[in-house]
Tab-separated table of C-alpha atoms in Angstrom:
chain	number	residue	atom	x	y	z
A	1	MET	CA	-2.576	22.066	15.457
A	2	LYS	CA	-0.105	24.780	16.500
A	3	GLN	CA	3.014	23.749	18.376
A	4	ALA	CA	1.998	25.633	21.539
A	5	THR	CA	-1.373	23.897	21.570
A	6	LYS	CA	0.306	20.510	21.073
A	7	VAL	CA	2.649	21.172	24.012
A	8	LYS	CA	-0.273	22.137	26.245
A	9	THR	CA	-2.086	18.951	25.249
A	10	ILE	CA	0.953	16.822	26.090
A	11	LEU	CA	1.358	18.546	29.451
A	12	ARG	CA	-2.301	17.965	30.208
A	13	LEU	CA	-1.979	14.279	29.383
A	14	THR	CA	1.189	14.000	31.456
A	15	LYS	CA	-0.668	15.474	34.423
A	16	LYS	CA	-3.425	12.929	33.906
A	17	ILE	CA	-0.843	10.148	34.108
A	18	GLY	CA	0.395	11.526	37.403
A	19	ASN	CA	-3.105	11.406	38.813
A	20	TYR	CA	-3.327	7.690	38.008
A	21	LEU	CA	-0.050	6.611	39.604
A	22	PRO	CA	0.182	3.928	40.832
A	23	LYS	CA	-3.478	2.836	40.556
A	24	ASN	CA	-3.909	1.656	37.009
A	25	GLU	CA	-0.917	0.570	34.944
A	26	LYS	CA	-3.023	-0.222	31.871
A	27	LYS	CA	-4.487	3.280	31.932
A	28	ILE	CA	-0.982	4.719	32.244
A	29	ALA	CA	0.183	2.746	29.200
A	30	SER	CA	-2.866	3.933	27.266
A	31	LEU	CA	-2.175	7.565	28.130
A	32	HIS	CA	1.463	7.154	27.139
A	33	ASN	CA	0.299	5.869	23.758
A	34	GLU	CA	-2.018	8.831	23.422
A	35	ILE	CA	0.874	11.201	24.045
A	36	GLN	CA	2.997	9.366	21.479
A	37	ILE	CA	0.240	9.605	18.886
A	38	LYS	CA	-0.126	13.330	19.422
A	39	MET	CA	3.621	13.915	19.285
A	40	ASN	CA	3.970	11.894	16.096
A	41	ALA	CA	0.945	13.359	14.351
A	42	LYS	CA	1.854	15.052	11.091
A	43	THR	CA	-0.176	18.200	10.596
A	44	ASP	CA	0.873	18.740	6.988
A	45	LYS	CA	-1.196	15.914	5.484
A	46	THR	CA	-4.882	15.841	4.695
A	47	LEU	CA	-6.940	12.658	4.511
A	48	ILE	CA	-9.166	12.382	1.453
A	49	LEU	CA	-11.884	9.858	2.256
A	50	ALA	CA	-13.298	8.497	-1.002
A	51	ASP	CA	-16.013	6.119	0.137
A	52	ASN	CA	-19.753	6.285	-0.419
A	53	GLN	CA	-20.845	4.183	2.562
A	54	PRO	CA	-22.130	6.371	5.447
A	55	ILE	CA	-21.058	3.865	8.122
A	56	THR	CA	-17.535	3.753	6.699
A	57	ARG	CA	-17.328	7.540	6.596
A	58	LEU	CA	-18.459	7.800	10.206
A	59	GLY	CA	-16.061	5.122	11.402
A	60	ILE	CA	-13.006	6.408	9.540
A	61	THR	CA	-13.729	10.019	10.514
A	62	THR	CA	-13.929	9.009	14.184
A	63	LEU	CA	-10.734	6.978	13.937
A	64	TRP	CA	-8.904	9.762	12.084
A	65	ASN	CA	-9.882	12.455	14.583
A	66	ARG	CA	-8.817	10.223	17.456
A	67	THR	CA	-5.486	9.270	15.886
A	68	PHE	CA	-4.556	12.575	14.255
A	69	PRO	CA	-6.461	15.328	16.055
A	70	GLY	CA	-6.172	18.667	14.325
A	71	CYS	CA	-5.468	17.150	10.892
A	72	ASP	CA	-7.952	17.832	8.109
A	73	ILE	CA	-10.249	15.230	6.571
A	74	VAL	CA	-12.241	15.899	3.408
A	75	LEU	CA	-14.786	13.750	1.591
A	76	ALA	CA	-14.996	12.793	-2.078
A	77	LYS	CA	-18.151	11.167	-3.457
A	78	GLU	CA	-17.031	10.701	-7.051
A	79	LYS	CA	-14.005	10.822	-9.320
A	80	SER	CA	-14.376	14.499	-10.247
A	81	GLU	CA	-14.392	15.512	-6.569
A	82	LEU	CA	-11.370	13.300	-5.918
A	83	MET	CA	-9.424	14.951	-8.738
A	84	THR	CA	-10.321	18.432	-7.456
A	85	LEU	CA	-9.204	17.561	-3.921
A	86	LEU	CA	-5.953	15.977	-5.116
A	87	THR	CA	-5.203	19.152	-7.037
A	88	LYS	CA	-5.739	21.132	-3.837
A	89	TYR	CA	-3.944	18.613	-1.595
A	90	PRO	CA	-1.356	16.906	-3.868
A	91	ASP	CA	0.446	15.185	-0.977
A	92	ALA	CA	-2.728	13.911	0.689
A	93	LEU	CA	-3.384	10.453	2.071
A	94	VAL	CA	-6.269	8.951	0.077
A	95	LEU	CA	-8.394	6.223	1.625
A	96	ILE	CA	-10.619	4.834	-1.106
A	97	ASP	CA	-13.044	1.977	-1.658
A	98	TYR	CA	-12.091	1.226	-5.236
A	99	THR	CA	-15.030	-1.137	-5.722
A	100	LEU	CA	-17.626	1.544	-4.924
A	101	PHE	CA	-16.022	4.458	-6.759
A	102	ASP	CA	-16.666	5.536	-10.357
A	103	LEU	CA	-13.288	4.499	-11.744
A	104	HIS	CA	-13.006	2.629	-15.022
A	105	GLY	CA	-10.764	-0.210	-14.002
A	106	ILE	CA	-7.473	-0.509	-12.194
A	107	ASP	CA	-5.550	1.296	-14.942
A	108	SER	CA	-7.607	4.429	-14.300
A	109	LEU	CA	-6.683	4.275	-10.612
A	110	ILE	CA	-2.999	3.761	-11.369
A	111	ILE	CA	-2.956	6.665	-13.841
A	112	ILE	CA	-4.383	8.974	-11.172
A	113	GLY	CA	-1.746	7.685	-8.758
A	114	MET	CA	0.987	8.466	-11.287
A	115	ARG	CA	-0.436	11.934	-11.965
A	116	PHE	CA	-0.423	12.796	-8.252
A	117	ALA	CA	2.884	11.146	-7.429
A	118	ASN	CA	3.202	12.739	-3.956
A	119	ALA	CA	-0.066	11.291	-2.686
A	120	ARG	CA	-0.267	8.033	-0.737
A	121	TRP	CA	-3.160	5.611	-1.103
A	122	ILE	CA	-4.925	3.086	1.095
A	123	LEU	CA	-7.300	0.768	-0.778
A	124	PHE	CA	-10.090	-0.005	1.676
A	125	SER	CA	-12.597	-2.541	0.370
A	126	GLU	CA	-14.596	-5.571	1.421
A	127	ASP	CA	-13.050	-7.732	-1.276
A	128	LEU	CA	-10.396	-7.424	-3.987
A	129	SER	CA	-9.520	-10.084	-6.522
A	130	GLU	CA	-6.153	-11.828	-6.595
A	131	THR	CA	-5.619	-10.428	-10.087
A	132	PHE	CA	-6.192	-6.916	-8.783
A	133	LEU	CA	-3.824	-7.432	-5.854
A	134	ARG	CA	-1.106	-8.861	-8.098
A	135	ARG	CA	-1.286	-5.770	-10.272
A	136	ILE	CA	-1.451	-3.186	-7.502
A	137	MET	CA	1.577	-4.681	-5.728
A	138	LEU	CA	3.740	-3.218	-8.488
A	139	GLU	CA	2.645	0.303	-7.476
A	140	GLN	CA	4.507	1.275	-4.310
A	141	GLN	CA	2.248	4.194	-3.351
A	142	PHE	CA	-0.733	1.880	-2.738
A	143	GLY	CA	-1.368	0.081	0.524
A	144	VAL	CA	-4.275	-2.297	1.099
A	145	VAL	CA	-6.479	-3.010	4.111
A	146	MET	CA	-9.766	-4.900	3.973
A	147	LYS	CA	-12.906	-3.629	5.660
A	148	ASP	CA	-13.073	-6.712	7.874
A	149	ALA	CA	-9.619	-5.916	9.299
A	150	SER	CA	-9.233	-5.124	12.979
A	151	VAL	CA	-9.294	-1.560	14.258
A	152	GLU	CA	-5.600	-1.965	15.059
A	153	GLU	CA	-4.790	-2.885	11.457
A	154	ILE	CA	-6.841	-0.025	10.035
A	155	THR	CA	-5.198	2.412	12.446
A	156	GLN	CA	-1.742	1.135	11.519
A	157	ALA	CA	-2.574	1.457	7.819
A	158	ILE	CA	-3.412	5.130	8.358
A	159	ARG	CA	-0.276	5.738	10.402
A	160	ASP	CA	1.893	4.084	7.763
A	161	GLY	CA	0.221	6.133	5.066
A	162	MET	CA	0.936	9.300	6.997
A	163	SER	CA	4.619	8.338	7.135
A	164	ASN	CA	4.674	7.471	3.407
A	165	SER	CA	4.972	3.740	4.050
A	166	ARG	CA	2.975	0.912	2.505
A	167	PHE	CA	0.721	-1.220	4.718
A	168	LEU	CA	-0.748	-4.596	3.771
A	169	CYS	CA	-3.248	-6.202	6.125
A	170	GLU	CA	-2.850	-9.803	7.216
A	171	ARG	CA	-5.582	-11.077	4.892
A	172	VAL	CA	-3.897	-9.561	1.851
A	173	ARG	CA	-0.478	-10.848	2.910
A	174	ASN	CA	-1.921	-14.363	3.222
A	175	ILE	CA	-3.471	-14.146	-0.252
A	176	LEU	CA	-0.169	-13.042	-1.737
A	177	LYS	CA	1.768	-15.682	0.194
A	178	THR	CA	-0.485	-18.457	-1.089
A	179	GLN	CA	-0.196	-17.066	-4.585
A	180	LYS	CA	3.597	-16.901	-4.355
A	181	GLU	CA	3.800	-20.517	-3.178
A	182	THR	CA	1.614	-21.580	-6.095
A	183	LEU	CA	3.760	-19.706	-8.577
A	184	GLU	CA	6.943	-21.129	-7.091
A	185	ASN	CA	5.669	-24.628	-7.867
A	186	THR	CA	6.028	-23.882	-11.572
A	187	THR	CA	9.043	-25.861	-12.709
A	188	LEU	CA	11.777	-23.491	-13.819
A	189	THR	CA	15.387	-24.562	-13.768
A	190	GLN	CA	17.891	-22.454	-11.847
A	191	THR	CA	19.252	-21.128	-15.142
A	192	GLU	CA	15.756	-20.173	-16.300
A	193	ARG	CA	15.048	-18.386	-13.002
A	194	GLU	CA	18.288	-16.410	-13.341
A	195	ILE	CA	17.486	-15.442	-16.924
A	196	LEU	CA	13.914	-14.499	-15.981
A	197	LYS	CA	15.289	-12.282	-13.228
A	198	SER	CA	17.556	-10.547	-15.737
A	199	ILE	CA	14.645	-10.123	-18.155
A	200	ALA	CA	12.504	-8.586	-15.383
A	201	GLN	CA	15.352	-6.188	-14.586
A	202	GLY	CA	15.095	-4.834	-18.124
A	203	LYS	CA	18.159	-6.477	-19.617
A	204	THR	CA	18.158	-7.362	-23.311
A	205	SER	CA	19.018	-10.786	-24.700
A	206	GLN	CA	22.348	-9.367	-25.873
A	207	MET	CA	23.174	-8.102	-22.363
A	208	ILE	CA	22.188	-11.378	-20.732
A	209	ALA	CA	24.202	-13.365	-23.267
A	210	ALA	CA	27.283	-11.246	-22.581
A	211	GLU	CA	26.918	-11.642	-18.806
A	212	ARG	CA	26.528	-15.414	-19.078
A	213	CYS	CA	29.164	-15.899	-21.783
A	214	SER	CA	26.489	-17.433	-23.966
A	215	SER	CA	25.035	-16.803	-27.404
A	216	VAL	CA	22.034	-14.599	-28.113
A	217	HIS	CA	20.376	-17.607	-29.769
A	218	THR	CA	20.706	-19.663	-26.566
A	219	ILE	CA	19.211	-16.865	-24.458
A	220	SER	CA	16.370	-16.424	-26.936
A	221	THR	CA	15.630	-20.143	-26.703
A	222	HIS	CA	15.596	-19.952	-22.894
A	223	ARG	CA	13.303	-16.943	-23.119
A	224	LYS	CA	10.776	-18.817	-25.272
A	225	ASN	CA	10.832	-21.808	-22.930
A	226	ILE	CA	10.379	-19.584	-19.864
A	227	PHE	CA	7.428	-17.757	-21.399
A	228	ARG	CA	5.826	-21.079	-22.362
A	229	LYS	CA	6.267	-22.586	-18.892
A	230	ILE	CA	4.865	-19.636	-16.953
A	231	GLY	CA	2.104	-18.956	-19.479
A	232	VAL	CA	2.937	-15.381	-20.481
A	233	ASN	CA	3.192	-13.670	-23.846
A	234	ASN	CA	5.249	-10.538	-23.334
A	235	LEU	CA	7.867	-8.801	-21.202
A	236	LEU	CA	5.359	-7.012	-18.946
A	237	GLU	CA	3.575	-10.247	-18.040
A	238	ALA	CA	6.915	-11.993	-17.445
A	239	THR	CA	8.032	-9.150	-15.162
A	240	LYS	CA	4.798	-9.333	-13.163
A	241	TYR	CA	5.277	-13.078	-12.765
A	242	ALA	CA	8.873	-12.631	-11.603
A	243	VAL	CA	7.780	-10.146	-8.934
A	244	GLN	CA	4.829	-12.256	-7.798
A	245	ALA	CA	6.939	-15.419	-7.575
A	246	GLY	CA	9.637	-13.677	-5.553
A	247	ILE	CA	12.252	-14.072	-8.302
A	248	VAL	CA	12.604	-10.294	-8.329
A	249	ASP	CA	11.901	-8.319	-5.163
A	250	VAL	CA	9.453	-5.427	-5.588
A	251	THR	CA	11.955	-2.935	-4.146
A	252	GLU	CA	14.690	-4.254	-6.408
A	253	TYR	CA	12.335	-3.987	-9.395
A	254	TYR	CA	11.681	-0.308	-8.660
A	255	ILE	CA	15.325	0.531	-8.183
């Protein structure tokens, strides 16, 4: 939408507000929100809708056109179409039902996300496993909203995606909260939690030993005990656990 057209639209809406004064305060508030949406709409992003359900396509298209009028929306029915569209619109917002798309596991999705690093993603599905959610939380470009979420949540997810922010719906946040509380019940001493945090931050046993004025042997022993207690076998799994249990914050992990 050109700037002149946007200004005309805002003026038209402002005039509409004047016609309602002082009859209907709720209608006035609604029109104010409509103006704000139009003023904040980013016209440089395209929505790629990767979902094979007709009802979902209709609903999201209607919501998109209402929230970001003048912004493009394109459809992808399969992986090859998605790749072509991402090549054309590398900074697009992608709304995808991962469970219905022809992707070979979560790693395939993450690889595509890494390849098109400027794109933002909203995973939009009826159900996602806790294992899937634990893994995807490590990838900052992915937000998640379930299909049973409210219209307000879905709308906010799209707005956050347009502003390059991550959105997690209430259902997902509750799943992760419950999971975090469960993980926190694993008995690690304060020393073990501190060492696990250092491990998750990429520090070697030698570095940790130097920081703690301890021996490498002692740190290695702690490391073995930590891995045994939390049920992991390698550094990557230990790092995932540390993030999921809140020992290392996701933002801190990425920095």
